[in-house]
Amino acid sequence: MSVLFETSLGDLVIDLQVDACPKTCENFLKLCKMYYYNLNAFFNVSKDFLAQAGDPTATGTGGESIWALLGSETRYFEPEIRPKLKHASKGTVSMAVAPALEGHSKGGCGSQFFVTLADNIDYLDGKHAVFGHVVEGFDTLDKLNDVFTDKEGRPFKDVRIRHVVVLDDPFPDPPGLVQPPASPTRPPDNSTRIAEDEDPLATLPEEEEERLRREKAAAASALTLEMVGDLPFANVRPPENVLFVCKLNAVTRDEDLELIFSRFGVIMSCHVIRDKRTGDSLQYAFIEFDRREDAEQAYFKMQNVLVDDRRIWVDFSQSVAKSNNVWSNNITRGPARHKQGGRILKSAIVMVWFSTCLDDATMTARAENGAVVATGRVRASRAIAAPGPGPHEGGESRR
């Protein structure tokens, strides 16, 4: 009969002596089934001696048997100490025996257990109840043996039992035992130690830390935009074959741009974005090439080129609206409505884009009377340009 312990240092597989110690094994298996040991800490680790766990309070004074959990008045049960079962080999698993109480000749066992970290620890023979042996995971025991501890034996960095899997249980469940629907998500003790997933000795170059910080900030911003519906999904990426062209002359048409840029390759679509009500050009456009290489060539060749007496600005599009099936002049975009001072005001989102050297920009929503009704700050690693109605008449982009 076996149990798998998944710890923060690795896995341990324990074979149980169910024939020699049936009551001890039944108690251990039923506690495992109740997720009693999940997220418990190894609170006492002595190098080349033992590692102790099974106390939810991680103090060495807590824990109780499965029968006490089910309503028994007795916290402990009598230990099954067998003379033939000794602490002779590394990986021996024993129930910790509490000192005998007044009026009792023997101590008792609850939930606390320990695993030996060396061979021939005969000092423990006859004092604690051996009931199993580790058969897989001796490398995990070596890691456990090498942890740094304080003067009381508690590891400075938490070592926890993340999950327990009962591989075989020959005992019927005692009356009243109901397995919880899920494993606990928070440790039962209030630990102030270094978390198991934290590495206090890890140091990164300042540039790497800044890069990771920006990645986390970008991921958080993307998730927020997904939640409010501005992105189809958080990990969306802009297309690499679409160019964003701004500072256009108001008279420049779709076919004009398509003719000029078609020298670099096959153009799938070319749209000058226009106001839905007036039809006037908003003086920026999106050009989709068949191949990314063609878009890259056009980006380098057409920067600051004179088109219809205007110096245009070309950048790679960072709009993901097309991925969300909304980037098209044929799609109706009604202006957003906001309440302000008891009146409903129409507003349009101000378009924002910036070059690759910048890290953030401000988005602003204004009502028809010019009043600011909403603002927001976005961060990105490249230019952002969301097509739609916005105050870009006059041909000047916000950079």
CSV table of C-alpha atoms in Angstrom, one decimal:
chain,number,residue,atom,x,y,z
A,1,MET,CA,0.0,0.0,0.0
A,2,SER,CA,1.5,3.3,-1.1
A,3,VAL,CA,1.1,7.0,-0.8
A,4,LEU,CA,2.6,9.7,-3.0
A,5,PHE,CA,3.7,13.0,-1.4
A,6,GLU,CA,4.3,15.9,-3.8
A,7,THR,CA,6.5,18.4,-1.9
A,8,SER,CA,8.1,21.7,-2.9
A,9,LEU,CA,11.5,19.9,-3.2
A,10,GLY,CA,10.2,16.8,-5.1
A,11,ASP,CA,8.1,13.7,-4.8
A,12,LEU,CA,8.2,10.9,-2.2
A,13,VAL,CA,6.6,7.5,-2.6
A,14,ILE,CA,6.0,5.7,0.7
A,15,ASP,CA,5.2,2.0,1.1
A,16,LEU,CA,3.2,1.3,4.3
A,17,GLN,CA,3.4,-1.7,6.6
A,18,VAL,CA,-0.3,-2.4,6.7
A,19,ASP,CA,0.0,-5.9,8.1
A,20,ALA,CA,2.3,-5.1,11.0
A,21,CYS,CA,0.7,-1.7,11.8
A,22,PRO,CA,-2.9,-1.7,10.6
A,23,LYS,CA,-4.2,1.0,13.0
A,24,THR,CA,-1.4,3.4,12.3
A,25,CYS,CA,-1.6,2.9,8.5
A,26,GLU,CA,-5.4,3.3,8.6
A,27,ASN,CA,-5.0,6.6,10.5
A,28,PHE,CA,-2.3,7.8,8.1
A,29,LEU,CA,-4.3,6.9,5.0
A,30,LYS,CA,-7.5,8.4,6.1
A,31,LEU,CA,-5.8,11.7,7.1
A,32,CYS,CA,-4.3,11.7,3.6
A,33,LYS,CA,-7.7,11.1,2.1
A,34,MET,CA,-9.1,14.1,4.1
A,35,TYR,CA,-6.3,16.4,2.7
A,36,TYR,CA,-5.1,16.8,6.2
A,37,TYR,CA,-1.5,16.9,5.2
A,38,ASN,CA,-1.9,19.1,2.2
A,39,LEU,CA,0.2,22.4,2.5
A,40,ASN,CA,1.7,21.2,5.8
A,41,ALA,CA,5.2,22.3,6.5
A,42,PHE,CA,8.2,20.3,7.5
A,43,PHE,CA,8.7,22.2,10.7
A,44,ASN,CA,11.6,20.3,12.2
A,45,VAL,CA,14.5,19.3,10.1
A,46,SER,CA,17.8,17.9,11.7
A,47,LYS,CA,20.6,17.2,9.3
A,48,ASP,CA,21.5,13.5,9.0
A,49,PHE,CA,18.7,12.8,11.5
A,50,LEU,CA,15.1,13.3,10.6
A,51,ALA,CA,12.5,15.6,9.0
A,52,GLN,CA,9.2,16.0,10.9
A,53,ALA,CA,5.8,17.1,9.5
A,54,GLY,CA,2.1,16.4,10.0
A,55,ASP,CA,1.3,19.3,12.4
A,56,PRO,CA,-1.0,21.9,10.8
A,57,THR,CA,0.2,24.5,13.3
A,58,ALA,CA,3.8,23.8,12.5
A,59,THR,CA,4.7,24.2,16.2
A,60,GLY,CA,5.2,20.5,17.2
A,61,THR,CA,2.2,20.6,19.6
A,62,GLY,CA,-0.7,20.3,17.1
A,63,GLY,CA,-2.3,17.5,15.2
A,64,GLU,CA,-4.7,14.7,16.1
A,65,SER,CA,-5.8,11.3,14.8
A,66,ILE,CA,-8.5,10.7,12.2
A,67,TRP,CA,-10.9,9.4,14.9
A,68,ALA,CA,-10.5,12.7,16.9
A,69,LEU,CA,-11.4,14.6,13.7
A,70,LEU,CA,-14.5,12.4,13.4
A,71,GLY,CA,-15.7,13.2,16.9
A,72,SER,CA,-13.8,10.9,19.2
A,73,GLU,CA,-13.1,12.2,22.7
A,74,THR,CA,-9.5,10.8,22.5
A,75,ARG,CA,-7.0,12.9,20.6
A,76,TYR,CA,-4.4,10.2,20.2
A,77,PHE,CA,-4.4,6.4,19.7
A,78,GLU,CA,-2.0,3.9,21.1
A,79,PRO,CA,1.2,3.5,19.2
A,80,GLU,CA,2.0,0.2,17.4
A,81,ILE,CA,5.7,-0.2,18.2
A,82,ARG,CA,6.9,-3.4,16.6
A,83,PRO,CA,10.4,-4.6,17.7
A,84,LYS,CA,11.1,-6.0,14.2
A,85,LEU,CA,10.5,-2.6,12.6
A,86,LYS,CA,13.6,-0.4,13.2
A,87,HIS,CA,15.0,2.9,12.1
A,88,ALA,CA,17.8,1.0,10.2
A,89,SER,CA,17.7,2.7,6.8
A,90,LYS,CA,17.4,6.2,5.4
A,91,GLY,CA,13.8,7.0,4.5
A,92,THR,CA,12.1,5.1,7.4
A,93,VAL,CA,8.7,6.7,8.1
A,94,SER,CA,7.5,6.7,11.8
A,95,MET,CA,4.7,8.2,13.7
A,96,ALA,CA,5.9,10.6,16.4
A,97,VAL,CA,4.8,9.4,19.8
A,98,ALA,CA,3.6,12.1,22.2
A,99,PRO,CA,4.8,11.9,25.8
A,100,ALA,CA,2.6,9.8,28.1
A,101,LEU,CA,0.0,11.7,30.0
A,102,GLU,CA,-0.7,11.4,33.7
A,103,GLY,CA,-2.4,8.1,34.4
A,104,HIS,CA,-1.3,6.5,31.2
A,105,SER,CA,1.6,4.1,30.8
A,106,LYS,CA,2.2,4.9,27.1
A,107,GLY,CA,2.2,8.0,24.9
A,108,GLY,CA,-0.1,8.4,21.9
A,109,CYS,CA,0.1,9.0,18.2
A,110,GLY,CA,-1.9,11.7,16.3
A,111,SER,CA,-1.0,13.0,12.9
A,112,GLN,CA,2.7,14.0,13.3
A,113,PHE,CA,5.2,11.8,11.5
A,114,PHE,CA,8.9,12.0,10.5
A,115,VAL,CA,11.2,10.6,7.9
A,116,THR,CA,14.8,9.6,8.8
A,117,LEU,CA,17.6,11.2,6.8
A,118,ALA,CA,20.4,8.7,7.6
A,119,ASP,CA,20.9,5.1,8.2
A,120,ASN,CA,21.1,3.3,11.6
A,121,ILE,CA,19.3,5.8,13.8
A,122,ASP,CA,18.8,3.1,16.5
A,123,TYR,CA,18.2,5.8,19.1
A,124,LEU,CA,14.6,6.0,18.0
A,125,ASP,CA,13.9,2.3,18.1
A,126,GLY,CA,11.3,1.4,20.7
A,127,LYS,CA,10.3,5.1,21.1
A,128,HIS,CA,8.5,5.8,17.9
A,129,ALA,CA,6.2,3.7,15.7
A,130,VAL,CA,7.7,2.7,12.3
A,131,PHE,CA,5.0,2.2,9.8
A,132,GLY,CA,6.5,2.7,6.3
A,133,HIS,CA,9.6,3.3,4.2
A,134,VAL,CA,10.4,5.7,1.3
A,135,VAL,CA,10.8,3.7,-1.9
A,136,GLU,CA,11.2,6.5,-4.4
A,137,GLY,CA,12.4,10.1,-4.0
A,138,PHE,CA,15.7,9.7,-2.2
A,139,ASP,CA,17.0,12.7,-4.1
A,140,THR,CA,14.2,14.7,-2.5
A,141,LEU,CA,15.4,13.5,1.0
A,142,ASP,CA,18.9,14.7,0.1
A,143,LYS,CA,17.6,18.1,-0.7
A,144,LEU,CA,15.6,18.1,2.5
A,145,ASN,CA,18.7,17.2,4.4
A,146,ASP,CA,20.6,20.2,3.0
A,147,VAL,CA,18.1,22.9,3.8
A,148,PHE,CA,19.1,25.8,6.0
A,149,THR,CA,17.3,26.0,9.4
A,150,ASP,CA,17.1,28.2,12.4
A,151,LYS,CA,18.1,27.1,15.9
A,152,GLU,CA,14.8,25.4,16.4
A,153,GLY,CA,15.1,23.3,13.2
A,154,ARG,CA,12.6,25.2,11.2
A,155,PRO,CA,13.7,25.7,7.6
A,156,PHE,CA,14.2,29.4,6.7
A,157,LYS,CA,12.5,28.7,3.4
A,158,ASP,CA,9.3,26.8,3.7
A,159,VAL,CA,9.3,23.1,2.6
A,160,ARG,CA,5.7,22.1,2.2
A,161,ILE,CA,3.7,19.0,1.2
A,162,ARG,CA,1.8,20.4,-1.8
A,163,HIS,CA,-0.4,17.4,-2.4
A,164,VAL,CA,-1.0,13.8,-1.3
A,165,VAL,CA,-2.2,11.0,-3.5
A,166,VAL,CA,-3.3,7.7,-2.0
A,167,LEU,CA,-2.2,5.1,-4.4
A,168,ASP,CA,-3.9,2.2,-2.6
A,169,ASP,CA,-6.2,2.1,0.5
A,170,PRO,CA,-7.3,-1.3,1.7
A,171,PHE,CA,-9.3,0.0,4.7
A,172,PRO,CA,-13.0,0.9,4.6
A,173,ASP,CA,-13.8,4.5,5.6
A,174,PRO,CA,-14.9,4.9,9.2
A,175,PRO,CA,-18.4,6.2,9.9
A,176,GLY,CA,-18.7,9.9,9.4
A,177,LEU,CA,-15.7,10.4,7.1
A,178,VAL,CA,-16.6,12.6,4.2
A,179,GLN,CA,-13.8,13.6,1.8
A,180,PRO,CA,-13.6,17.3,1.1
A,181,PRO,CA,-14.4,18.3,-2.5
A,182,ALA,CA,-11.1,20.0,-3.0
A,183,SER,CA,-7.6,20.4,-1.6
A,184,PRO,CA,-7.0,23.5,0.7
A,185,THR,CA,-5.5,26.5,-1.1
A,186,ARG,CA,-3.9,28.3,1.9
A,187,PRO,CA,-1.4,26.8,4.4
A,188,PRO,CA,-3.0,26.0,7.7
A,189,ASP,CA,-0.2,27.9,9.6
A,190,ASN,CA,0.5,31.6,9.5
A,191,SER,CA,4.1,31.3,8.2
A,192,THR,CA,6.4,34.3,8.1
A,193,ARG,CA,9.1,32.3,6.4
A,194,ILE,CA,10.4,32.7,2.9
A,195,ALA,CA,7.8,31.3,0.6
A,196,GLU,CA,8.4,28.0,-1.1
A,197,ASP,CA,8.3,29.6,-4.6
A,198,GLU,CA,10.6,32.5,-3.7
A,199,ASP,CA,14.3,32.6,-4.3
A,200,PRO,CA,15.9,35.2,-2.0
A,201,LEU,CA,19.4,34.6,-3.5
A,202,ALA,CA,18.4,35.1,-7.1
A,203,THR,CA,19.8,38.3,-8.5
A,204,LEU,CA,19.2,39.7,-12.0
A,205,PRO,CA,20.9,42.5,-13.9
A,206,GLU,CA,19.0,45.8,-13.6
A,207,GLU,CA,18.1,45.7,-17.3
A,208,GLU,CA,16.6,42.2,-16.9
A,209,GLU,CA,14.6,43.2,-13.9
A,210,GLU,CA,13.3,46.2,-15.8
A,211,ARG,CA,12.4,44.0,-18.7
A,212,LEU,CA,10.5,41.6,-16.5
A,213,ARG,CA,8.7,44.5,-14.8
A,214,ARG,CA,7.6,45.8,-18.1
A,215,GLU,CA,6.4,42.4,-19.2
A,216,LYS,CA,4.3,42.0,-16.1
A,217,ALA,CA,2.9,45.5,-16.5
A,218,ALA,CA,2.1,44.8,-20.1
A,219,ALA,CA,0.4,41.5,-19.2
A,220,ALA,CA,-1.7,43.1,-16.5
A,221,SER,CA,-2.7,45.9,-18.9
A,222,ALA,CA,-3.6,43.4,-21.6
A,223,LEU,CA,-5.7,41.4,-19.2
A,224,THR,CA,-7.5,44.6,-18.1
A,225,LEU,CA,-8.2,45.6,-21.8
A,226,GLU,CA,-9.6,42.1,-22.4
A,227,MET,CA,-11.9,42.4,-19.4
A,228,VAL,CA,-13.3,45.7,-20.6
A,229,GLY,CA,-13.7,44.3,-24.1
A,230,ASP,CA,-11.0,46.4,-25.9
A,231,LEU,CA,-9.0,43.3,-26.8
A,232,PRO,CA,-10.4,40.0,-28.1
A,233,PHE,CA,-8.0,38.1,-25.8
A,234,ALA,CA,-5.1,39.2,-23.6
A,235,ASN,CA,-2.3,37.5,-25.6
A,236,VAL,CA,-3.4,39.0,-28.9
A,237,ARG,CA,-0.5,40.2,-31.1
A,238,PRO,CA,-0.7,42.8,-33.9
A,239,PRO,CA,-0.3,41.6,-37.5
A,240,GLU,CA,3.3,42.0,-38.8
A,241,ASN,CA,2.2,42.7,-42.4
A,242,VAL,CA,0.1,45.8,-41.8
A,243,LEU,CA,1.4,49.4,-41.9
A,244,PHE,CA,0.0,52.4,-40.2
A,245,VAL,CA,0.3,55.6,-42.2
A,246,CYS,CA,-0.5,59.0,-40.7
A,247,LYS,CA,-0.1,62.8,-41.5
A,248,LEU,CA,-1.9,62.3,-44.8
A,249,ASN,CA,-3.4,65.0,-46.9
A,250,ALA,CA,-7.1,65.2,-46.5
A,251,VAL,CA,-7.5,64.7,-50.3
A,252,THR,CA,-5.5,61.5,-50.4
A,253,ARG,CA,-7.7,58.5,-51.3
A,254,ASP,CA,-7.5,54.8,-50.8
A,255,GLU,CA,-6.6,54.1,-54.4
A,256,ASP,CA,-3.8,56.8,-54.3
A,257,LEU,CA,-2.1,55.1,-51.4
A,258,GLU,CA,-2.6,51.6,-52.9
A,259,LEU,CA,-1.0,52.7,-56.1
A,260,ILE,CA,2.0,54.3,-54.4
A,261,PHE,CA,2.7,51.3,-52.0
A,262,SER,CA,1.9,48.6,-54.5
A,263,ARG,CA,5.5,48.9,-55.9
A,264,PHE,CA,6.7,47.0,-52.8
A,265,GLY,CA,4.4,44.0,-53.1
A,266,VAL,CA,0.8,42.7,-53.3
A,267,ILE,CA,-1.6,44.8,-51.2
A,268,MET,CA,-4.5,42.9,-49.6
A,269,SER,CA,-6.3,46.0,-48.4
A,270,CYS,CA,-5.8,49.8,-48.1
A,271,HIS,CA,-8.1,51.9,-46.1
A,272,VAL,CA,-8.0,55.6,-45.4
A,273,ILE,CA,-10.1,56.0,-42.2
A,274,ARG,CA,-12.9,58.5,-42.6
A,275,ASP,CA,-15.4,60.1,-40.3
A,276,LYS,CA,-18.7,58.1,-40.4
A,277,ARG,CA,-20.9,61.1,-40.4
A,278,THR,CA,-19.1,63.5,-42.7
A,279,GLY,CA,-17.0,61.2,-44.8
A,280,ASP,CA,-14.0,63.4,-44.3
A,281,SER,CA,-10.6,61.8,-44.1
A,282,LEU,CA,-9.1,61.5,-40.7
A,283,GLN,CA,-5.7,61.6,-42.4
A,284,TYR,CA,-4.4,58.2,-41.4
A,285,ALA,CA,-4.7,54.8,-43.1
A,286,PHE,CA,-3.9,51.1,-42.7
A,287,ILE,CA,-2.2,49.1,-45.5
A,288,GLU,CA,-2.2,45.3,-45.4
A,289,PHE,CA,0.5,43.5,-47.5
A,290,ASP,CA,0.4,39.9,-48.5
A,291,ARG,CA,3.9,39.3,-47.0
A,292,ARG,CA,5.6,40.7,-44.0
A,293,GLU,CA,8.8,41.3,-45.9
A,294,ASP,CA,7.0,43.6,-48.3
A,295,ALA,CA,5.6,45.6,-45.4
A,296,GLU,CA,9.1,45.9,-43.9
A,297,GLN,CA,10.5,47.2,-47.2
A,298,ALA,CA,7.8,49.8,-47.5
A,299,TYR,CA,8.3,50.9,-43.9
A,300,PHE,CA,12.0,51.7,-44.6
A,301,LYS,CA,11.5,53.2,-48.1
A,302,MET,CA,8.3,55.3,-47.5
A,303,GLN,CA,9.2,57.0,-44.2
A,304,ASN,CA,8.8,60.8,-44.5
A,305,VAL,CA,8.0,60.6,-48.2
A,306,LEU,CA,6.1,63.5,-49.8
A,307,VAL,CA,2.5,62.4,-50.8
A,308,ASP,CA,0.1,65.1,-52.0
A,309,ASP,CA,2.3,67.8,-50.6
A,310,ARG,CA,2.4,66.2,-47.1
A,311,ARG,CA,5.3,64.4,-45.4
A,312,ILE,CA,3.7,61.1,-44.3
A,313,TRP,CA,4.7,59.0,-41.3
A,314,VAL,CA,4.9,55.2,-41.6
A,315,ASP,CA,5.0,52.7,-38.8
A,316,PHE,CA,3.9,49.1,-38.2
A,317,SER,CA,0.3,48.9,-37.1
A,318,GLN,CA,-0.2,47.9,-33.5
A,319,SER,CA,-4.0,47.8,-33.9
A,320,VAL,CA,-5.6,44.4,-33.0
A,321,ALA,CA,-9.1,45.7,-34.0
A,322,LYS,CA,-9.0,43.6,-37.2
A,323,SER,CA,-8.5,40.5,-35.1
A,324,ASN,CA,-11.7,41.4,-33.3
A,325,ASN,CA,-13.5,41.9,-36.6
A,326,VAL,CA,-14.1,45.6,-36.2
A,327,TRP,CA,-11.4,47.2,-38.4
A,328,SER,CA,-13.3,48.3,-41.4
A,329,ASN,CA,-14.8,51.4,-42.8
A,330,ASN,CA,-18.0,49.4,-43.5
A,331,ILE,CA,-18.5,48.7,-39.8
A,332,THR,CA,-20.7,51.3,-38.0
A,333,ARG,CA,-19.0,52.8,-34.9
A,334,GLY,CA,-21.5,54.8,-33.0
A,335,PRO,CA,-19.9,57.3,-30.7
A,336,ALA,CA,-19.9,56.4,-27.0
A,337,ARG,CA,-22.4,58.1,-24.7
A,338,HIS,CA,-21.6,59.3,-21.2
A,339,LYS,CA,-23.6,61.0,-18.6
A,340,GLN,CA,-22.3,64.2,-17.2
A,341,GLY,CA,-24.2,66.6,-15.0
A,342,GLY,CA,-27.4,64.8,-15.6
A,343,ARG,CA,-27.1,65.1,-19.5
A,344,ILE,CA,-26.1,62.4,-21.9
A,345,LEU,CA,-23.1,63.5,-24.0
A,346,LYS,CA,-21.8,62.0,-27.2
A,347,SER,CA,-18.1,61.3,-27.2
A,348,ALA,CA,-15.4,59.8,-29.4
A,349,ILE,CA,-12.1,58.2,-28.3
A,350,VAL,CA,-9.1,60.3,-29.1
A,351,MET,CA,-6.7,58.3,-31.3
A,352,VAL,CA,-3.3,57.8,-29.8
A,353,TRP,CA,-0.1,56.4,-31.4
A,354,PHE,CA,3.5,56.7,-30.6
A,355,SER,CA,6.8,55.4,-32.0
A,356,THR,CA,8.7,52.4,-30.7
A,357,CYS,CA,11.0,54.4,-28.5
A,358,LEU,CA,8.2,55.4,-26.1
A,359,ASP,CA,6.6,53.3,-23.4
A,360,ASP,CA,3.3,54.8,-22.6
A,361,ALA,CA,0.6,57.2,-23.8
A,362,THR,CA,-2.7,58.7,-22.7
A,363,MET,CA,-6.1,57.9,-24.1
A,364,THR,CA,-8.8,60.5,-23.7
A,365,ALA,CA,-12.5,60.5,-24.4
A,366,ARG,CA,-14.1,63.9,-25.2
A,367,ALA,CA,-17.7,64.9,-25.6
A,368,GLU,CA,-18.9,66.9,-28.6
A,369,ASN,CA,-18.6,70.1,-26.5
A,370,GLY,CA,-14.9,69.4,-25.8
A,371,ALA,CA,-15.3,68.3,-22.2
A,372,VAL,CA,-13.1,65.4,-21.1
A,373,VAL,CA,-15.3,62.5,-19.9
A,374,ALA,CA,-12.7,59.7,-19.6
A,375,THR,CA,-9.0,59.3,-19.6
A,376,GLY,CA,-6.7,56.3,-19.3
A,377,ARG,CA,-3.0,55.5,-19.5
A,378,VAL,CA,-1.7,52.6,-21.6
A,379,ARG,CA,1.8,51.0,-21.8
A,380,ALA,CA,3.2,49.1,-24.6
A,381,SER,CA,6.5,48.1,-26.2
A,382,ARG,CA,5.6,49.4,-29.7
A,383,ALA,CA,3.3,51.8,-31.4
A,384,ILE,CA,-0.4,51.7,-30.8
A,385,ALA,CA,-3.0,52.8,-33.3
A,386,ALA,CA,-6.6,51.9,-32.9
A,387,PRO,CA,-8.6,53.0,-36.0
A,388,GLY,CA,-11.9,54.8,-35.4
A,389,PRO,CA,-13.3,58.3,-35.2
A,390,GLY,CA,-11.0,60.8,-33.5
A,391,PRO,CA,-10.0,64.5,-33.7
A,392,HIS,CA,-7.1,64.2,-36.2
A,393,GLU,CA,-8.4,66.7,-38.7
A,394,GLY,CA,-5.5,69.0,-39.7
A,395,GLY,CA,-3.1,66.1,-40.2
A,396,GLU,CA,-1.2,66.4,-37.0
A,397,SER,CA,-0.7,63.1,-35.0
A,398,ARG,CA,-0.3,63.0,-31.3
A,399,ARG,CA,3.1,61.6,-30.5
